mmCIF file of C-alpha atoms and ligand atoms in Angstrom:
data_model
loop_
_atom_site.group_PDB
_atom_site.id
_atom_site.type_symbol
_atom_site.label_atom_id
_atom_site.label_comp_id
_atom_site.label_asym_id
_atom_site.label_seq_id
_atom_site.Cartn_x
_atom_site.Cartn_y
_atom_site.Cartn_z
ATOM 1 C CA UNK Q 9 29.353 -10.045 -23.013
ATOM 2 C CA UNK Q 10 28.674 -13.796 -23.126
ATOM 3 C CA UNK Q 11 25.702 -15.571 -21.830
ATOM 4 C CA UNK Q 12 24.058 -18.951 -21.366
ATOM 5 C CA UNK Q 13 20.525 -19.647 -20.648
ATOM 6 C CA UNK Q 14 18.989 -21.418 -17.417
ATOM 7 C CA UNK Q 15 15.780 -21.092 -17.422
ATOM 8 C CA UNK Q 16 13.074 -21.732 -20.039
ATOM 9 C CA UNK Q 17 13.231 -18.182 -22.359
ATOM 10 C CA UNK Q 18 14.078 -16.453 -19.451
ATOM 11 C CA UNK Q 19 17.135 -16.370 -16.407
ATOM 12 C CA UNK Q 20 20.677 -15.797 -17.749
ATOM 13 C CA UNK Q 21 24.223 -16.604 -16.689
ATOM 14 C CA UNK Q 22 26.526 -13.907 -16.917
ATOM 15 C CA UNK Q 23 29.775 -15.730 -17.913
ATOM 16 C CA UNK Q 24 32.957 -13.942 -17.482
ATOM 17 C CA UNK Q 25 32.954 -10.923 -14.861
ATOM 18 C CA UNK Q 26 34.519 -10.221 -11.702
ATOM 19 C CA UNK Q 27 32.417 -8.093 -9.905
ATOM 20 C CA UNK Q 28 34.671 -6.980 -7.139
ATOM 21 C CA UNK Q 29 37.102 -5.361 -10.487
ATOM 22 C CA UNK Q 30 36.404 -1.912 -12.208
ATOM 23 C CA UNK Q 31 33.961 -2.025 -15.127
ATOM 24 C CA UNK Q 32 33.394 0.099 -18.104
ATOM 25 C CA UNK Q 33 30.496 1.467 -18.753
ATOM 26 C CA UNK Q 34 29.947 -0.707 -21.887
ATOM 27 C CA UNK Q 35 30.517 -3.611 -20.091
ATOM 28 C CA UNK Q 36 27.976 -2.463 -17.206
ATOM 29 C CA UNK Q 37 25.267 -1.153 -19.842
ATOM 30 C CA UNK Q 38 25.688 -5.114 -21.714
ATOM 31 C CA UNK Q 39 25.175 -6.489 -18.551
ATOM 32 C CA UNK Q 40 21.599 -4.481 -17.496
ATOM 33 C CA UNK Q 41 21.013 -5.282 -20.728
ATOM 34 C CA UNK Q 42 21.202 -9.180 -20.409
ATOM 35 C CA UNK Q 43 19.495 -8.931 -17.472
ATOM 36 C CA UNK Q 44 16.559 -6.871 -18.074
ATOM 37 C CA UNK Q 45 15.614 -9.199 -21.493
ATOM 38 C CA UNK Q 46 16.478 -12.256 -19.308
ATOM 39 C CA UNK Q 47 15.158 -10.997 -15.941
ATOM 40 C CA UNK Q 48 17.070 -12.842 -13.689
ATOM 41 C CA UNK Q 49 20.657 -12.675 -13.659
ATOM 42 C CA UNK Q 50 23.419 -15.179 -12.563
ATOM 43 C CA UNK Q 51 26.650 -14.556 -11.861
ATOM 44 C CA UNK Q 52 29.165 -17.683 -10.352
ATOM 45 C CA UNK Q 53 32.709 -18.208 -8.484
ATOM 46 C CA UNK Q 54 32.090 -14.217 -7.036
ATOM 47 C CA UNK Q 55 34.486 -12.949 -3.974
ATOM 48 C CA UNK Q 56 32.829 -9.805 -3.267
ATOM 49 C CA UNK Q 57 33.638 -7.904 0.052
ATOM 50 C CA UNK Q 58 30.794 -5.849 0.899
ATOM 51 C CA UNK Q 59 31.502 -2.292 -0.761
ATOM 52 C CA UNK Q 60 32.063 -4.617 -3.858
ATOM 53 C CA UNK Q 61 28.457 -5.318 -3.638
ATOM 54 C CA UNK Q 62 26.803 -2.017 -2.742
ATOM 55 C CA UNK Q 63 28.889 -0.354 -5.857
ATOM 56 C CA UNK Q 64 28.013 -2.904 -8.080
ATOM 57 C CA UNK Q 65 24.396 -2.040 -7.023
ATOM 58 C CA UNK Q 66 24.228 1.533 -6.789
ATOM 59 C CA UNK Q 67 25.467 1.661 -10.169
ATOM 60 C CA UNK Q 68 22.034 0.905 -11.159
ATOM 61 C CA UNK Q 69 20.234 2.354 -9.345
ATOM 62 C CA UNK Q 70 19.385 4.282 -5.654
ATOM 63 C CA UNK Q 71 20.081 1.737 -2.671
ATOM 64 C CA UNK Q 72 17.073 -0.221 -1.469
ATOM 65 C CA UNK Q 73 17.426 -0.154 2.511
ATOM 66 C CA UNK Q 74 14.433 -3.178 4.032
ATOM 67 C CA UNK Q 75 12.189 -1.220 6.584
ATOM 68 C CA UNK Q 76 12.613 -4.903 8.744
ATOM 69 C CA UNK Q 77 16.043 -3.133 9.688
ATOM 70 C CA UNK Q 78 16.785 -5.978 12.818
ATOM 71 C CA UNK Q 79 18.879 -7.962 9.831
ATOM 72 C CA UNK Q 80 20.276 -4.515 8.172
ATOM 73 C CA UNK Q 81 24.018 -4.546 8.826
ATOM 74 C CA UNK Q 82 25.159 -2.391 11.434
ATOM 75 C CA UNK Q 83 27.419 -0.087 9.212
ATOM 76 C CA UNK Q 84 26.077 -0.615 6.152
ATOM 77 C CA UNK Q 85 22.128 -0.584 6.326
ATOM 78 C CA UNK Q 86 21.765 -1.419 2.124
ATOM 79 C CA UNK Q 87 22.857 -4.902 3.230
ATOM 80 C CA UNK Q 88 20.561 -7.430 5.076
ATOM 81 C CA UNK Q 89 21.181 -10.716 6.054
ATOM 82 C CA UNK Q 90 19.390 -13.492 5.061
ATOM 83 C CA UNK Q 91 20.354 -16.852 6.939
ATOM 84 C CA UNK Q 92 19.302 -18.912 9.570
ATOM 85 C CA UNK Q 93 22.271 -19.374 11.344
ATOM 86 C CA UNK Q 94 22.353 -18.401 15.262
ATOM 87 C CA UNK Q 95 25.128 -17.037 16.690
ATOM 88 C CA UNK Q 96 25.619 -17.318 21.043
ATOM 89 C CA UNK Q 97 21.908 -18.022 21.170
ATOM 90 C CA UNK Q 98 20.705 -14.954 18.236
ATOM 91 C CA UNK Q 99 19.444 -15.319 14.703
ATOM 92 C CA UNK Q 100 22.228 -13.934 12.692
ATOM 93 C CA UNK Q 101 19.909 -12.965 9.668
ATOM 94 C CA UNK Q 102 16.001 -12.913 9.109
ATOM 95 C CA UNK Q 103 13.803 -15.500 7.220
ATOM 96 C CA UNK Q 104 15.004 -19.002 9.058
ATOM 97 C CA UNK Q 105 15.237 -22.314 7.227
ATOM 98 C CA UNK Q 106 11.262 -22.908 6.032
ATOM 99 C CA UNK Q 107 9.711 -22.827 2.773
ATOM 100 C CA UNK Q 108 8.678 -19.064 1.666
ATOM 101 C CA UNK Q 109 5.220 -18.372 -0.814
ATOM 102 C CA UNK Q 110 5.585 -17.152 -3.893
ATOM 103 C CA UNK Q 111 6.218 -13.204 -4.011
ATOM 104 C CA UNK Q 112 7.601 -10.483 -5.818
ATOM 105 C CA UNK Q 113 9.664 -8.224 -3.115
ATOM 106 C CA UNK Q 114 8.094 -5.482 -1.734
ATOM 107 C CA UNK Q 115 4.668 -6.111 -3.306
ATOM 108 C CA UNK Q 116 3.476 -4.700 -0.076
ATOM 109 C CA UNK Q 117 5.346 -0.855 -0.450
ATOM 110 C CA UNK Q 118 3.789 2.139 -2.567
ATOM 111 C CA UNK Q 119 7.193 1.968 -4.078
ATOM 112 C CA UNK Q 120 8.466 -1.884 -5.021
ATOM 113 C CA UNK Q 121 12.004 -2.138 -4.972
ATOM 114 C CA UNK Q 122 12.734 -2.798 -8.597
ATOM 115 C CA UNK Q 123 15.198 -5.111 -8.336
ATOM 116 C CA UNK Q 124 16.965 -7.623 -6.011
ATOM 117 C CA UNK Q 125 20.346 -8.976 -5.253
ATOM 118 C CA UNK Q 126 21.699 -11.796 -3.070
ATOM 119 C CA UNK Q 127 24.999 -13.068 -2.728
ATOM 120 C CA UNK Q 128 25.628 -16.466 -1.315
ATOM 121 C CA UNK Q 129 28.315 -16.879 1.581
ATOM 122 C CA UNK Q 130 27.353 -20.465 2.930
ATOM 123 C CA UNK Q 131 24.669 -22.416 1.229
ATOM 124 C CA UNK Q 132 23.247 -26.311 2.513
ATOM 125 C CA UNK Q 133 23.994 -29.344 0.662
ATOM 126 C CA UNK Q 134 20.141 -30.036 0.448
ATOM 127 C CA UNK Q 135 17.385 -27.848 -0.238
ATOM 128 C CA UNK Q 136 17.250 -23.826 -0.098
ATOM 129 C CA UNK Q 137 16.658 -23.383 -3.442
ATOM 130 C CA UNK Q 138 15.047 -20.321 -4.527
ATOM 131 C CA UNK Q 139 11.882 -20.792 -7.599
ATOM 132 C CA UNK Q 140 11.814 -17.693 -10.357
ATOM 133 C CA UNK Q 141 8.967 -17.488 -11.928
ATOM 134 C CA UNK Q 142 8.922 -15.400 -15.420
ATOM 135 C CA UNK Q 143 5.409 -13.167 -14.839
ATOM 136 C CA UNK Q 144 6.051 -11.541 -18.319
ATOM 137 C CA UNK Q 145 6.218 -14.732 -20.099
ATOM 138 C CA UNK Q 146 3.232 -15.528 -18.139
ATOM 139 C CA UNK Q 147 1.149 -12.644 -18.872
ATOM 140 C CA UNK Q 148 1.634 -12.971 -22.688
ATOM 141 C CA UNK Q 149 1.100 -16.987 -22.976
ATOM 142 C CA UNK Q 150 -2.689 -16.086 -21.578
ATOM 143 C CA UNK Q 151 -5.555 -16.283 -23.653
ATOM 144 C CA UNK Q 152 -7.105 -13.351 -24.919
ATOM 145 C CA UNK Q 153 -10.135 -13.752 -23.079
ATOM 146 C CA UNK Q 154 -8.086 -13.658 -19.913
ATOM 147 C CA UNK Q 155 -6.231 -10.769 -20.814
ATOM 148 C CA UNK Q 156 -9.315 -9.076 -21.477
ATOM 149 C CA UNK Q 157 -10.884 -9.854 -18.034
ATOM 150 C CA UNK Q 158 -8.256 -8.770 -15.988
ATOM 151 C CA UNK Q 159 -7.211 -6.027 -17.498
ATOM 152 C CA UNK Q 160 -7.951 -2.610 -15.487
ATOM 153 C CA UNK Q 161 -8.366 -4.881 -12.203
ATOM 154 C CA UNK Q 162 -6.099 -4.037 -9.213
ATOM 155 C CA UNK Q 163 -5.199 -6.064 -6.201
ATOM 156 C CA UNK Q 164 -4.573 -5.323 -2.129
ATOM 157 C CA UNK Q 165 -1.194 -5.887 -0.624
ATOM 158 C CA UNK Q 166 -0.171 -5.720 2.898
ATOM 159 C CA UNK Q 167 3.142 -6.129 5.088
ATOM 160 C CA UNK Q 168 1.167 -7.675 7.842
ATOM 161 C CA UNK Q 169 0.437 -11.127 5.574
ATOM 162 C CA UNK Q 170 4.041 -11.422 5.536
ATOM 163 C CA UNK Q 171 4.510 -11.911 9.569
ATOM 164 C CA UNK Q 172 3.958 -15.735 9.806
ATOM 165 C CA UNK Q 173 6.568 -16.301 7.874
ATOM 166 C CA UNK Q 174 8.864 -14.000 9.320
ATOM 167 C CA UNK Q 175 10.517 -14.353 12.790
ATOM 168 C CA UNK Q 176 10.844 -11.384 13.702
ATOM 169 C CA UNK Q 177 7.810 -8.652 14.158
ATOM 170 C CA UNK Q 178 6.755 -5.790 13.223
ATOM 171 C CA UNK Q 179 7.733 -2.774 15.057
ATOM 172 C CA UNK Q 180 4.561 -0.368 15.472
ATOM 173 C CA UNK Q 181 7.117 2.249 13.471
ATOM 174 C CA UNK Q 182 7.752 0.290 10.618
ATOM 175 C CA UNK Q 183 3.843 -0.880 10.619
ATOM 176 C CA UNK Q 184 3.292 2.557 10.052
ATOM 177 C CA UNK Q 185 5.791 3.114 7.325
ATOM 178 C CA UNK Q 186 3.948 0.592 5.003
ATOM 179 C CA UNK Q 187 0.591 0.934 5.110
ATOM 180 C CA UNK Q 188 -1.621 -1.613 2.823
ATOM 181 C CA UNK Q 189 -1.306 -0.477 -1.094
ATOM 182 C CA UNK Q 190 -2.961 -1.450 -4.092
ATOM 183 C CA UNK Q 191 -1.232 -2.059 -7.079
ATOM 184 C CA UNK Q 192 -2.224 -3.135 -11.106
ATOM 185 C CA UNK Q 193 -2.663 -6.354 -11.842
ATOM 186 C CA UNK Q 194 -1.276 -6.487 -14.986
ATOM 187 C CA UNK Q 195 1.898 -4.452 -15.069
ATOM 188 C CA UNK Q 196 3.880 -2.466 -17.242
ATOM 189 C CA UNK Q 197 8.134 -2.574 -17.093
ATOM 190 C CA UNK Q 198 9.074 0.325 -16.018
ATOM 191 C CA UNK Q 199 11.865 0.439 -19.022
ATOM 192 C CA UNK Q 200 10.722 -1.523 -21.447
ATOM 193 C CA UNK Q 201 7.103 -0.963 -21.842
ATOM 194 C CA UNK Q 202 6.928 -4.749 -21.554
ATOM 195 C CA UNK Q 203 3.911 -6.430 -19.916
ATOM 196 C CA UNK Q 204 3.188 -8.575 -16.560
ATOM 197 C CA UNK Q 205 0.980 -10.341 -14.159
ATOM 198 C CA UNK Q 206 1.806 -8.372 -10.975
ATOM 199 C CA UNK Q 207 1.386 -11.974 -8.623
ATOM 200 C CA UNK Q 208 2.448 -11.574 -5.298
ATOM 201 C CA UNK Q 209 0.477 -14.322 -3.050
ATOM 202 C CA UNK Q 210 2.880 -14.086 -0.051
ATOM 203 C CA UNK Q 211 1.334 -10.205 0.376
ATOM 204 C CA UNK Q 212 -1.625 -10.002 -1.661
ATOM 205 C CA UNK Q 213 -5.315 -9.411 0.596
ATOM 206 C CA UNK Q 214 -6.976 -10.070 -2.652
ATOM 207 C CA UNK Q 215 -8.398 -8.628 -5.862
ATOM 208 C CA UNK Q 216 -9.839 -5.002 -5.403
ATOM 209 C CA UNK Q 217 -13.252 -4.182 -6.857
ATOM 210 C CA UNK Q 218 -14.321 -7.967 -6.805
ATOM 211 C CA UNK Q 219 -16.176 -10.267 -4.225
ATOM 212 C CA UNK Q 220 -13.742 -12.131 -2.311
ATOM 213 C CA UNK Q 221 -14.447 -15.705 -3.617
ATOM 214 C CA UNK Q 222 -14.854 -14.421 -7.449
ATOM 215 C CA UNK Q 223 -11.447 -12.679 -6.624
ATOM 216 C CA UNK Q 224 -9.405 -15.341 -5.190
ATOM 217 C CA UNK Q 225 -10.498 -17.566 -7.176
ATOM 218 C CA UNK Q 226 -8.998 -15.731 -10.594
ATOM 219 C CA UNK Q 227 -6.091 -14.775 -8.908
ATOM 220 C CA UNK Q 228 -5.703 -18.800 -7.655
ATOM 221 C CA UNK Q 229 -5.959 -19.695 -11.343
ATOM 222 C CA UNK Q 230 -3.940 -16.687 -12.457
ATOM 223 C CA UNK Q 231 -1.328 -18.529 -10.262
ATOM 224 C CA UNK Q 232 -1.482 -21.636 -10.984
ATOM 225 C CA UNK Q 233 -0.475 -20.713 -14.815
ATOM 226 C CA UNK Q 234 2.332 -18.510 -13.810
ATOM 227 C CA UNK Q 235 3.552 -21.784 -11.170
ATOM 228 C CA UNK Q 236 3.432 -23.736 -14.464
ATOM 229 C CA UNK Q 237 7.408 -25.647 -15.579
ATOM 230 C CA UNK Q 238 7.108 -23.122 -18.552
ATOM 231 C CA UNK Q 239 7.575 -20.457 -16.973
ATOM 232 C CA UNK Q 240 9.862 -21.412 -13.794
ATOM 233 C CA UNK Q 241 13.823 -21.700 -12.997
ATOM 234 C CA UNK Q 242 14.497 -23.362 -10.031
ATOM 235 C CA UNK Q 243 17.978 -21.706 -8.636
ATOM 236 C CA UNK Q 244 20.150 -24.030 -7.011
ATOM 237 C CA UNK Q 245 22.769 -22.019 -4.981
ATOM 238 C CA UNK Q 246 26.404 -22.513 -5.154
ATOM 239 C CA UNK Q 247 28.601 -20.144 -2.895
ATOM 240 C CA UNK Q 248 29.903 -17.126 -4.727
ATOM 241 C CA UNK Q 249 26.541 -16.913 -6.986
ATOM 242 C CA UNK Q 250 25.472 -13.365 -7.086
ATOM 243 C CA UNK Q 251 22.211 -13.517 -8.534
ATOM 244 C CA UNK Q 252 20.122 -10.842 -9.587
ATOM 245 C CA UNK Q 253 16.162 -10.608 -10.370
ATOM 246 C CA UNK Q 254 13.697 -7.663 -11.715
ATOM 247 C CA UNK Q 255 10.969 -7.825 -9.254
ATOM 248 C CA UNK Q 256 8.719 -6.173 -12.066
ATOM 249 C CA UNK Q 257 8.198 -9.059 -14.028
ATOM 250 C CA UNK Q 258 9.049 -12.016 -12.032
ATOM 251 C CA UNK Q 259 7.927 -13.403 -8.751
ATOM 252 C CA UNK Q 260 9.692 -15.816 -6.381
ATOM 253 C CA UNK Q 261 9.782 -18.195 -3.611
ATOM 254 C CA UNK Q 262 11.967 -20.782 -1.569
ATOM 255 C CA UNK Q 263 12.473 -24.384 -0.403
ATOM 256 C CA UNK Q 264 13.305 -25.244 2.764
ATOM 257 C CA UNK Q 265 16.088 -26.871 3.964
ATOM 258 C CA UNK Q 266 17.133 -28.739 7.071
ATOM 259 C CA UNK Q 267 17.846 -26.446 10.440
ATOM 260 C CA UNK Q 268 20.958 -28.900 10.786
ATOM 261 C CA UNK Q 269 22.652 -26.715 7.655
ATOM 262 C CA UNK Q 270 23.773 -23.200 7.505
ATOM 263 C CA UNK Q 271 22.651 -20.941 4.952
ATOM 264 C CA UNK Q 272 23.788 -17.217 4.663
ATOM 265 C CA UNK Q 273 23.235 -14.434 2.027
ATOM 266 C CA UNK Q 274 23.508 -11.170 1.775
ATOM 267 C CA UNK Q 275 20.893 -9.339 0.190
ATOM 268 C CA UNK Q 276 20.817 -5.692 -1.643
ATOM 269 C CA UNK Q 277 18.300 -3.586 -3.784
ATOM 270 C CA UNK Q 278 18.056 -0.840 -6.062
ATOM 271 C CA UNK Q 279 15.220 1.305 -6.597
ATOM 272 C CA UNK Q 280 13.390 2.763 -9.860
ATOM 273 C CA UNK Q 281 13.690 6.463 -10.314
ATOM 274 C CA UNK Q 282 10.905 8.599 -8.661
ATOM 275 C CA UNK Q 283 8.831 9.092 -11.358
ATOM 276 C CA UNK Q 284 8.654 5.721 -12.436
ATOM 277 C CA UNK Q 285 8.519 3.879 -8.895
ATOM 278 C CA UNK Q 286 4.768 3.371 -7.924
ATOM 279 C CA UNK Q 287 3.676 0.483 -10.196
ATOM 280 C CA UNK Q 288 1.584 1.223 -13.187
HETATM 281 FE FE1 LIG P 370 11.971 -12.265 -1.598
#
């Protein structure tokens, strides 16, 4: 299985494969491979149909289904749309055309979906890029004396920090299916044993057993290093990419782009096994 870097020590294309075609097992055990060292995988010039992309993700893993179901296709809930694109007068996915914060998806659930996929349909000329940031890479680049103060500490999350920059809200149901969690700061991968800053601004209510200013003010700096060129891979979408990340280790967020373009993916997720799915 060949590869070719992107990012800086981390984000890998996958050269090569046709995911819509069967796939041996050593072929699909070279590819998690690629991607779990490299944490975000890219995969170009893709003509998927949509059971193409839900067996490509199963394979790894159980289906991730988004409790904001108003964007979950009708048929196939495992696929959402993500665009901004209305159609007679309704938004035909969720999310719009603005920038989106920094997060790792999910950050807000007991259970974080382990990893995400979206595949692009239409994509803008301008703009709409999507920002990786390698939380792994992060974690180990910070001093000692860092590592030893955060180490133990554990951090809020909620769905409801999330609304603004949604357009669509909450149901009361699906308020109630995600209560606020708390979650390590400092990570482990669930299958490597590896390392990372759990960062998740776009959901995080702050730093647990801290005051509130000493608190957000670590996890501001704690962000600021993981935001740093080192550590980043700026996406820039081309339709057909499939691209893959490991929400474990990396966080991301989005430009925005002009509501004059049309932008459409669609996104899927697999989940960790049970005994390995509440962050730790
Ligand atoms: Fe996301």
């Amino acid at each position: 299985m060949e590869s070719k870097q992107l990012g800086p020590g981390f984000a890998a294309e996958i050269l090569g494969v046709d995911l819509s075609a069967a796939m041996s097992d050593g072929d699909f055990d070279a590819i998690k491979q690629i991607w779990l060292e490299n944490k975000v995988a890219v995969f170009r010039d893709q003509n998927l149909s949509d059971n193409d992309l839900l067996r490509f993700t199963e394979r790894f893993g159980p289906l991730f289904v988004h409790v904001r179901s108003q964007f979950n296709d009708k048929t196939r809930p495992g696929i959402m749309l993500i665009s901004n694109i209305k159609e007679n007068g309704r938004d035909l996915g969720e999310l719009g055309n603005g920038d989106l914060a920094w997060h790792s998806d999910q950050s807000y659930s007991a259970e974080p979906v382990f990893a995400t996929l979206m595949y692009a349909i239409e994509i803008p000329t301008e703009g709409g890029g999507t920002w990786f940031c390698d939380t792994a890479r992060a974690y180990e680049n910070l001093p000692e004396a860092t590592k030893a103060r955060i180490d133990g500490l554990k951090q809020n999350f909620s769905i409801e920090v999330t609304v603004e920059t949604q357009h669509v809200a909450l149901t009361e149901e699906q308020r109630q299916l995600k209560p606020p969690v708390t979650h390590p700061l400092v990570r482990t991968h669930p299958e490597l044993g590896r390392k990372s800053l759990y960062l998740s601004p776009a959901h995080s209510t702050g730093l647990a057993d801290l005051p509130a200013d000493e608190g957000a003010a670590l996890l501001a700096e704690l962000e600021d290093w993981a935001g740093r060129p080192e550590f980043t891979y700026l996406h820039e979408w081309r339709v057909g990419d499939v691209v893959m990340w490991d929400n474990t280790s990396t966080m991301h967020r989005r430009d925005a782009f002009s509501a004059d373009e049309r932008r459409l993916l669609k996104r899927t997720g697999f989940e960790l096994p049970p005994e390995r799915a509440v962050p730790f």
